[in-house]
CSV table of C-alpha atoms in Angstrom, one decimal:
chain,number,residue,atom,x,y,z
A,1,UNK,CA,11.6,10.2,38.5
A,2,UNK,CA,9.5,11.2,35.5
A,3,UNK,CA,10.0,10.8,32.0
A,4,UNK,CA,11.2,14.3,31.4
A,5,UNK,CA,14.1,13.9,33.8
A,6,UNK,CA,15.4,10.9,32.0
A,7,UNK,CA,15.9,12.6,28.7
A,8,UNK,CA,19.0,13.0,27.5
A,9,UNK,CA,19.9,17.1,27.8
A,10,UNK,CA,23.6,16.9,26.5
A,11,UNK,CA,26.4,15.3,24.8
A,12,UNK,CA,30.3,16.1,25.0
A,13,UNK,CA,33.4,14.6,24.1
A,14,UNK,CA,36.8,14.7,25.3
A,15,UNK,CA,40.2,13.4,24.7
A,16,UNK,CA,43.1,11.2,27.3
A,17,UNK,CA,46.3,10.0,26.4
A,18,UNK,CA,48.0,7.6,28.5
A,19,UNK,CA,51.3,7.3,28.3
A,20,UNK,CA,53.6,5.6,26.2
A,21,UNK,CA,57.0,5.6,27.1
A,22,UNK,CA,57.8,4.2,23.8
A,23,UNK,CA,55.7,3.3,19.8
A,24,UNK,CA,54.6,-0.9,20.4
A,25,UNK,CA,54.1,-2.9,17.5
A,26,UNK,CA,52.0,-5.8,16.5
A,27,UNK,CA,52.1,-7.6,13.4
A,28,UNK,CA,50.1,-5.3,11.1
A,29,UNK,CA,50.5,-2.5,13.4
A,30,UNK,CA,52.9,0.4,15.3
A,31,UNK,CA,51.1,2.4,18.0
A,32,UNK,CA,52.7,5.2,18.6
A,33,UNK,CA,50.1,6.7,20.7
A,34,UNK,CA,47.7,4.9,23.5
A,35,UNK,CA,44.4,7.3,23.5
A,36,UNK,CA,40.8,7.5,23.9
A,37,UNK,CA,37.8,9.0,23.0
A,38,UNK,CA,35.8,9.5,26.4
A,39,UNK,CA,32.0,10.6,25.7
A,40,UNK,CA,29.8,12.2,28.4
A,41,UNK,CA,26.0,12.2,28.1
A,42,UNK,CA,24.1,14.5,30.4
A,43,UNK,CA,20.3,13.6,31.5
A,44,UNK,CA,18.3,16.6,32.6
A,45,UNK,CA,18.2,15.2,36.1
A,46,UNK,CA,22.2,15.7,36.3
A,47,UNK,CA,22.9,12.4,36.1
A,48,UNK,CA,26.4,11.9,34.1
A,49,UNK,CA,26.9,8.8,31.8
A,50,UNK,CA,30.4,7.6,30.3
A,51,UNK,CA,31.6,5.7,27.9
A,52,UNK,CA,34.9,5.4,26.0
A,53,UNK,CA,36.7,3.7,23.2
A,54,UNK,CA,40.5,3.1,22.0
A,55,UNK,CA,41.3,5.4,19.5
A,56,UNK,CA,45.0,5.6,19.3
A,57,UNK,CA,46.8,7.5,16.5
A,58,UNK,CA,43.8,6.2,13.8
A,59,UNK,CA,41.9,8.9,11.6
A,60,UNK,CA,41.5,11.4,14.9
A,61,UNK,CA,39.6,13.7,13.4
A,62,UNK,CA,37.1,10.8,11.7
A,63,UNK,CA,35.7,9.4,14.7
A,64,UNK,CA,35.4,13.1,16.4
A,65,UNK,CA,33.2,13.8,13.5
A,66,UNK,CA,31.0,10.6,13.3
A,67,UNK,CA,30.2,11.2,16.9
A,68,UNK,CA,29.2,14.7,16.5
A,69,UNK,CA,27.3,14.0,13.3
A,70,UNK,CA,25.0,11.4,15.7
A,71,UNK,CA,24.6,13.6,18.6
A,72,UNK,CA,21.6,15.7,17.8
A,73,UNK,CA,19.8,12.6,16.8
A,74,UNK,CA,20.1,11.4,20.7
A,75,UNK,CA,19.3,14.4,22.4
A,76,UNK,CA,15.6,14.7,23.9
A,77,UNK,CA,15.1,10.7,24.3
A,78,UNK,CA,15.0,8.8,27.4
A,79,UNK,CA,18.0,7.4,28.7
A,80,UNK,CA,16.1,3.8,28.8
A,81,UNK,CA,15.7,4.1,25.1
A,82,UNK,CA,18.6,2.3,23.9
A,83,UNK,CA,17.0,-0.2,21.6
A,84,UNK,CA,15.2,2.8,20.4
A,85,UNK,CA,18.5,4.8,19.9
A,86,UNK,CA,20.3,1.5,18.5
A,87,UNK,CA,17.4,1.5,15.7
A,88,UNK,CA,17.4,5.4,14.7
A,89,UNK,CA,20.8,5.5,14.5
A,90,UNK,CA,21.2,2.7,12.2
A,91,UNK,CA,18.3,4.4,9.7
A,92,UNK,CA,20.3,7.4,9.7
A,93,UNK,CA,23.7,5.6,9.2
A,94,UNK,CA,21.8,3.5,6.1
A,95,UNK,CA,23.3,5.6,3.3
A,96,UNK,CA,27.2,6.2,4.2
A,97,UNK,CA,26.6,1.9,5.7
A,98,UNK,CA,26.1,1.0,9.0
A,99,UNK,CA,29.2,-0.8,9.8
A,100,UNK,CA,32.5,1.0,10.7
A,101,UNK,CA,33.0,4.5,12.0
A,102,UNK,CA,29.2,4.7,12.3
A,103,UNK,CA,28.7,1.2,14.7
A,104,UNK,CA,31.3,2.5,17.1
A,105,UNK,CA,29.4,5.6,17.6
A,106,UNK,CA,26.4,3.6,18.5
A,107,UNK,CA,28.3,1.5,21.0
A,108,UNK,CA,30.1,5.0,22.9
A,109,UNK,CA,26.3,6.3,22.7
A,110,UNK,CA,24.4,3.2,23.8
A,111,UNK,CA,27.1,2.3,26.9
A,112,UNK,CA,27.1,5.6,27.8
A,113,UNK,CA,23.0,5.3,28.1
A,114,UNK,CA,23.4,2.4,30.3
A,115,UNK,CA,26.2,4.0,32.9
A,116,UNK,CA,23.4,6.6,33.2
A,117,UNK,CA,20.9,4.3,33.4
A,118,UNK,CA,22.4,2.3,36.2
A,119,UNK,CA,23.0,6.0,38.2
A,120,UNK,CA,19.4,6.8,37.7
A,121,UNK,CA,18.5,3.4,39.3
A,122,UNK,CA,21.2,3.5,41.4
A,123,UNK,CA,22.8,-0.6,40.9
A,124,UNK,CA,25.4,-1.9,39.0
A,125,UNK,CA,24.6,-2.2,35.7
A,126,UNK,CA,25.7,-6.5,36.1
A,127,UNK,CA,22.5,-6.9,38.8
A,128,UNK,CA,20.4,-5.8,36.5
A,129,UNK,CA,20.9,-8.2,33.8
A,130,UNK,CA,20.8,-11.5,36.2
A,131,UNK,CA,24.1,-12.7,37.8
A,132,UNK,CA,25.6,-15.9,36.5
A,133,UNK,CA,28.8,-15.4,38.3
A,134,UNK,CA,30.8,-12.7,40.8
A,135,UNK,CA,34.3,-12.7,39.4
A,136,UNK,CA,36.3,-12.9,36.1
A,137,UNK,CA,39.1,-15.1,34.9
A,138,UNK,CA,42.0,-12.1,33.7
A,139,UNK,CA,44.5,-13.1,31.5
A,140,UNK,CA,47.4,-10.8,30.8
A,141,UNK,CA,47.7,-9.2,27.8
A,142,UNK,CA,51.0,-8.0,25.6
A,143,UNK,CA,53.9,-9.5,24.3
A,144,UNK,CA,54.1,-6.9,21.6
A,145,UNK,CA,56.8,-7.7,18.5
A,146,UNK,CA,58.6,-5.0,18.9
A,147,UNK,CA,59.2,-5.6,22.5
A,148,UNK,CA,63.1,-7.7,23.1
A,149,UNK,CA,63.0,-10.8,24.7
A,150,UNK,CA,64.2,-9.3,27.9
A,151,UNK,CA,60.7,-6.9,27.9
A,152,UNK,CA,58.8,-10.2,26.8
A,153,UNK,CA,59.5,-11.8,30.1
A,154,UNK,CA,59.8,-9.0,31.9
A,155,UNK,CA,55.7,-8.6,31.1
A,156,UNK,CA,55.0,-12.1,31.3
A,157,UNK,CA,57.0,-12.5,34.4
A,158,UNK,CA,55.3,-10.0,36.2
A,159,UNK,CA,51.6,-10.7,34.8
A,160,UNK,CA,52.4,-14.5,36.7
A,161,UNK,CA,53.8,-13.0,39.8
A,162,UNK,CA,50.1,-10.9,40.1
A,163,UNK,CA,48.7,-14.3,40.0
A,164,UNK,CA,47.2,-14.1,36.6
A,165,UNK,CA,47.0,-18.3,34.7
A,166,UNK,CA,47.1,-16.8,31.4
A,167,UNK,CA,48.7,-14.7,29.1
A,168,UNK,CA,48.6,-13.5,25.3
A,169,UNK,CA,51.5,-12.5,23.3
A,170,UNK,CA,52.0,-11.7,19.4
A,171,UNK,CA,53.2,-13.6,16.5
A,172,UNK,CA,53.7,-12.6,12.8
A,173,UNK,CA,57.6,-11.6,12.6
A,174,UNK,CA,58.1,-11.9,9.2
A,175,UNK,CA,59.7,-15.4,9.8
A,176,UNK,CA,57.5,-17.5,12.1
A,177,UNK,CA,60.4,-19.7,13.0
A,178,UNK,CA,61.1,-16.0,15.2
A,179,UNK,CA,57.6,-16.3,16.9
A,180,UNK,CA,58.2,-20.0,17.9
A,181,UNK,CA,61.8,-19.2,19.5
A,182,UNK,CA,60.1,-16.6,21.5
A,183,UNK,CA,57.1,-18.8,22.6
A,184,UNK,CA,59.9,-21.6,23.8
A,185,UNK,CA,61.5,-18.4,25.8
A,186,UNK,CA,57.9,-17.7,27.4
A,187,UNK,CA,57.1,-21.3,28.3
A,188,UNK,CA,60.7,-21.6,30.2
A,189,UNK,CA,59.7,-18.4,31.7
A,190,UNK,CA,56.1,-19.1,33.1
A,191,UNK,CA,56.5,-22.6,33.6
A,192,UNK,CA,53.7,-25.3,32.5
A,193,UNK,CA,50.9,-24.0,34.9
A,194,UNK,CA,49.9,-21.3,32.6
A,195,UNK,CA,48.1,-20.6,29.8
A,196,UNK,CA,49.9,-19.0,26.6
A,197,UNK,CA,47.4,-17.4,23.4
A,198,UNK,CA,49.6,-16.2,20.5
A,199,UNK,CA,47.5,-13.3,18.5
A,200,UNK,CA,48.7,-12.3,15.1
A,201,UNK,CA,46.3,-9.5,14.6
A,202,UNK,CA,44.7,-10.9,11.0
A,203,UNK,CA,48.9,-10.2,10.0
A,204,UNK,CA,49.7,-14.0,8.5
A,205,UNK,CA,49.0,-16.0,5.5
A,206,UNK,CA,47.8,-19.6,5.7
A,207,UNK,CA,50.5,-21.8,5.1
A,208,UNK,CA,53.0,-19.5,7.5
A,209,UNK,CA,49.3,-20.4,10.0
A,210,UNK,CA,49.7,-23.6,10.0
A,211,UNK,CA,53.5,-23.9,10.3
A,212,UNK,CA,53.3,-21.8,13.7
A,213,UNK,CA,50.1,-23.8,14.7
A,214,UNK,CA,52.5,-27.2,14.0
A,215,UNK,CA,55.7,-25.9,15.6
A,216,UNK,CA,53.7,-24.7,18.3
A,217,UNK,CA,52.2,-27.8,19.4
A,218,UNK,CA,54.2,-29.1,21.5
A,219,UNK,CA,54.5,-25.6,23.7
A,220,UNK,CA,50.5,-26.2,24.5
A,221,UNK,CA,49.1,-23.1,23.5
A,222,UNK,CA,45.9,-22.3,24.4
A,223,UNK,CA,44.2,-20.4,21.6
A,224,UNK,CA,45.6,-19.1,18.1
A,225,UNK,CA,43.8,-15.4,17.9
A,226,UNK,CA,43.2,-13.8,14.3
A,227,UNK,CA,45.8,-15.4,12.6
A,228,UNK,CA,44.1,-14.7,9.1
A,229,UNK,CA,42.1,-11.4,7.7
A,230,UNK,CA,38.6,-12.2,9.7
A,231,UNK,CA,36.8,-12.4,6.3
A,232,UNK,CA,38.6,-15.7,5.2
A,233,UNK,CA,36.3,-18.2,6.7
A,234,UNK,CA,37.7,-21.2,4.4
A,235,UNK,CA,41.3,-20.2,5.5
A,236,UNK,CA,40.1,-20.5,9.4
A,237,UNK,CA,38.3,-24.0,8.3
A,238,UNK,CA,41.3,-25.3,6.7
A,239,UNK,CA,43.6,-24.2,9.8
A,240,UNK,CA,41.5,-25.8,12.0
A,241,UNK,CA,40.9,-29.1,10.0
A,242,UNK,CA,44.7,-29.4,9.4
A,243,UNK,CA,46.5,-28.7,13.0
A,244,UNK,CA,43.5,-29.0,14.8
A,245,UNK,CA,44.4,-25.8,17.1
A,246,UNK,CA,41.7,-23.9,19.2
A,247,UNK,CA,41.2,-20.4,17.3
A,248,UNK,CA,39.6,-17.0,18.7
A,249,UNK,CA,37.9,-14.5,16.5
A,250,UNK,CA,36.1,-11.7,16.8
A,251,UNK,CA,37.3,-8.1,17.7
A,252,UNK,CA,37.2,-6.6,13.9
A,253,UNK,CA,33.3,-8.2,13.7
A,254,UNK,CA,30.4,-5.5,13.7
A,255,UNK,CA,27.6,-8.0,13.8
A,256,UNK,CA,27.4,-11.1,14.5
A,257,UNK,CA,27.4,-12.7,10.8
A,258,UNK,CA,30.8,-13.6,10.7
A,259,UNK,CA,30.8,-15.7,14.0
A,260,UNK,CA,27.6,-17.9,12.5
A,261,UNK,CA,30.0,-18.6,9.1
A,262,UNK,CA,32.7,-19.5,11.2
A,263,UNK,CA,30.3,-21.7,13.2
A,264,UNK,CA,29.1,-23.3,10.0
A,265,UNK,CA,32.8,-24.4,9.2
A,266,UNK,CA,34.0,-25.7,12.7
A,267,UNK,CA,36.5,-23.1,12.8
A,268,UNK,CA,36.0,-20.7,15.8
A,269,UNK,CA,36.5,-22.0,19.4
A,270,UNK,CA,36.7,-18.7,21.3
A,271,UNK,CA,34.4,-15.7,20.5
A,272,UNK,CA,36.1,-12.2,21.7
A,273,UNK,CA,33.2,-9.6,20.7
A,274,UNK,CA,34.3,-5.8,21.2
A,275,UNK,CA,31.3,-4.0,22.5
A,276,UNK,CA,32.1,-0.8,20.6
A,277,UNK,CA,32.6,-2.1,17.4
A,278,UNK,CA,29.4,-4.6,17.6
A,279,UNK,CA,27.8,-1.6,18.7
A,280,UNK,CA,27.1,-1.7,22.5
A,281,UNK,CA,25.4,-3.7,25.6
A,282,UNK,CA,22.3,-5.5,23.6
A,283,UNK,CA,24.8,-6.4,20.4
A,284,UNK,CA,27.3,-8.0,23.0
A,285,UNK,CA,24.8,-10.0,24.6
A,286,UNK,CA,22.9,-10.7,21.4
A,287,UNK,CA,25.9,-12.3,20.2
A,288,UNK,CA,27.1,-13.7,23.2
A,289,UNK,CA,23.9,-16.0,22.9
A,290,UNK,CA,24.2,-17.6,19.7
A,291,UNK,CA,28.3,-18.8,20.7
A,292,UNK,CA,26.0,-19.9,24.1
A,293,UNK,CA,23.9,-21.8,21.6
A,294,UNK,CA,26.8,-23.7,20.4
A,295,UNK,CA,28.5,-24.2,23.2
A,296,UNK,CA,31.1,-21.5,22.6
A,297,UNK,CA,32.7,-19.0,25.2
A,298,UNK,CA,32.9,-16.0,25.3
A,299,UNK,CA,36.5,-14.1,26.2
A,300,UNK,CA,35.9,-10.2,24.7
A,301,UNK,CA,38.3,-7.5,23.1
A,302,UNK,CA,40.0,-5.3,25.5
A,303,UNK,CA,37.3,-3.4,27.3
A,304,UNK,CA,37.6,-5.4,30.4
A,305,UNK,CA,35.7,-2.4,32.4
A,306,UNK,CA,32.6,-3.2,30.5
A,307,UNK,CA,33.0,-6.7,30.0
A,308,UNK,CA,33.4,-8.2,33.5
A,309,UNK,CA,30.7,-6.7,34.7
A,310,UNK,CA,29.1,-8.2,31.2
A,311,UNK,CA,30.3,-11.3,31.7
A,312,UNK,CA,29.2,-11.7,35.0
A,313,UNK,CA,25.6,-12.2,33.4
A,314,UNK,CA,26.0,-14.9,30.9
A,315,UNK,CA,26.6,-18.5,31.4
A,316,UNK,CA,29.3,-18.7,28.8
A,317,UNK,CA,31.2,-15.6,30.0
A,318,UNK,CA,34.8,-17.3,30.6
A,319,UNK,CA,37.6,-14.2,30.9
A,320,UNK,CA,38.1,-11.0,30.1
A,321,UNK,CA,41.5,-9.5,28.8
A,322,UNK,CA,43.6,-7.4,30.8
A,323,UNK,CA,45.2,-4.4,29.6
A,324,UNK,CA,45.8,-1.4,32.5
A,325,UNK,CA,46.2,1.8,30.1
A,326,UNK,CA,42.8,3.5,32.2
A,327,UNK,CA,43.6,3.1,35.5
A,328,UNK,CA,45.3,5.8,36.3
A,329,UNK,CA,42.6,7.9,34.8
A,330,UNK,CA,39.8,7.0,36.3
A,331,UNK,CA,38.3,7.2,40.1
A,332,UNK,CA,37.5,3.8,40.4
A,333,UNK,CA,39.9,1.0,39.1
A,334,UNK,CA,38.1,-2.3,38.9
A,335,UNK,CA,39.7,-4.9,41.8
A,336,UNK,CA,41.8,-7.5,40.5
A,337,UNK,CA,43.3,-10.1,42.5
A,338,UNK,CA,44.8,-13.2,42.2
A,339,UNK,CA,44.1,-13.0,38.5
A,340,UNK,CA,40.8,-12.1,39.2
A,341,UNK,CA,38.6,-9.2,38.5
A,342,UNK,CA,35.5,-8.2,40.2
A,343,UNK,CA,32.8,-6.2,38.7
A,344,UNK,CA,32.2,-2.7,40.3
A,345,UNK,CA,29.7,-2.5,43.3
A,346,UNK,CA,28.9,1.5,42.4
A,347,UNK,CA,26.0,2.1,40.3
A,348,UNK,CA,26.1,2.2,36.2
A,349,UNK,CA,29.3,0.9,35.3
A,350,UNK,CA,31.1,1.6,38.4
A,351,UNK,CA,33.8,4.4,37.1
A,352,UNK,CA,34.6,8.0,36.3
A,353,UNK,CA,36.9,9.5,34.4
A,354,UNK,CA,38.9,11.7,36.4
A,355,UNK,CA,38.9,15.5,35.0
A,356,UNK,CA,41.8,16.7,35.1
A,357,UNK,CA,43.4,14.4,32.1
A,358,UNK,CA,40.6,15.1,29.9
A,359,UNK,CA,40.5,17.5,27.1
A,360,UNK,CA,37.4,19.1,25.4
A,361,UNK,CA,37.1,18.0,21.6
């Protein structure tokens, strides 16, 4: 292959909707729509690279338009050129900020680079970067607040009987003493063997934090996800110093500035970067390395079809969270067994999107 047959020729954009048979809610959140944002880059070769991001409801026509802003900018350069991408990009995003809308459309461009990138080479994308491991720890992830108790274990239930350890459900009802009666429910219902997280999505203030994190104790949870806005690193030291529970961070993070405060105070246990938001493959592992550094792991946000295979090439790449809301959309569902998942032996990232759900945007 020559030069001119990497370059990228093309760039298009579609729209999927899974289905939702009804709206879920978190704690600072009500989804009323599961969807995506599915990007196709075209080398001049043929060669077809994907990428997509969850979208749901949020500012539909805002990301559409950030994306199509940024796509002249990438046509005509190599698809190796990621780094090169990552930088003009950023320059071009400098006056409107760099963070945001703008990042995310540097991760769909730059993972879409490296699914065509693995094609042109023809290997899975986690050869390439040196293999640490060949399977990933799943946990099962959920337990939505606007789910009943009867749903709660239904999900729970059946994430155990698939042979997952672990699973995550919310907190932050607007009493906590709710969230603790439905932890007790979930412990009864999964027995001791498995792991429970609790994720309040950034929707509680500290001293209803550390009241869960103290009623709590005794159920032997595993990890206290975003219990606080992400920018309150004192709030996260105090947490920590005060019921002394593990705490995950790191899905809202575009860079990797907030993970070295929270490192400063002793308050993060469990780094969970989202490879859109921090703005694709290099960020990921970029910041994947400093929580290496001290000893952190790594469990990322969602995107379990990029980060197994991701995680598969660091040593502190612990588990990957399992959502299914893809799978029926795409040619290639990833394997999962006995709570297990194992990265893609196809070349690039291993997966399509299959045509026939996607609409042109």
């Amino acid at each position: 292959m020559n030069n001119t047959e990497l370059q990228i020729q093309e760039i298009e954009l579609f729209k999927l909707v899974s289905v939702l048979k009804k709206p879920i809610s978190d704690a600072t959140h009500t989804l009323s729509e599961i969807s995506f944002v599915v990007l196709r880059l075209k080398l001049r070769n043929g060669i077809v690279g994907e990428s997509y991001l969850l979208s749901f409801q949020y500012s539909p026509e805002a990301i559409k338009g950030a994306l199509k802003d940024c796509k002249d900018a990438v046509i005509g350069h190599s698809v190796n050129e990621t780094g090169l991408v990552f930088d003009k990009l950023n320059h071009l995003h400098e006056y409107f900020g760099q963070n945001g809308l703008l990042r995310w459309v540097q991760g769909a461009i730059n993972i879409a680079m490296w699914d065509a990138w693995g094609k042109a080479l023809q290997q899975p994308l986690w050869k390439l970067w040196g293999t640490h491991k060949e399977k990933v720890s799943l946990y099962g992830s959920g337990g939505w607040i606007s789910y009943s108790i009867d749903e709660l274990i239904e999900e729970v239930t059946n994430y155990v009987d698939r042979g997952f350890k672990a699973v995550k459900i919310k907190v932050g009802s607007p009493n906590w003493k709710t969230d603790v009666e439905r932890l007790k429910k979930v412990r009864a219902a999964v027995g001791d063997n498995v792991n429970i997280m609790i994720d309040a999505n950034q929707g509680m203030k500290l001293p209803e934090a550390i009241q869960l994190a103290k009623a709590a104790n005794d159920l032997n949870i595993y990890w206290f996800e975003e219990p606080l806005h992400h920018e309150n690193f004192d709030g996260y030291q105090t947490l920590k110093n005060q019921t002394g529970i593990s705490l995950a961070m790191g899905e809202r993070e575009f860079n990797t500035q907030p993970l070295i405060e929270l490192i400063k105070r002793k308050a993060i246990d469990i780094w969970q970067p989202d490879i859109l938001r921090i703005g694709g493959v290099e960020a990921w592992r970029e910041s994947a390395s400093i929580a290496a550094g001290f000893h952190i792991p790594v469990l990322p946000h969602y995107y379990k079809d990029y980060d197994v295979p991701l995680l598969c090439t660091i040593p502190n790449g612990v588990g990957a969270e399992s959502f299914d809301w893809i799978d029926d959309y795409i040619d290639n569902p990833m394997v999962v067994k006995d709570g297990f998942a194992y990265p893609h032996q196809q070349p690039g990232w291993g997966f399509n999107f299959i045509d026939e759900y996607l609409k042109k945007i």
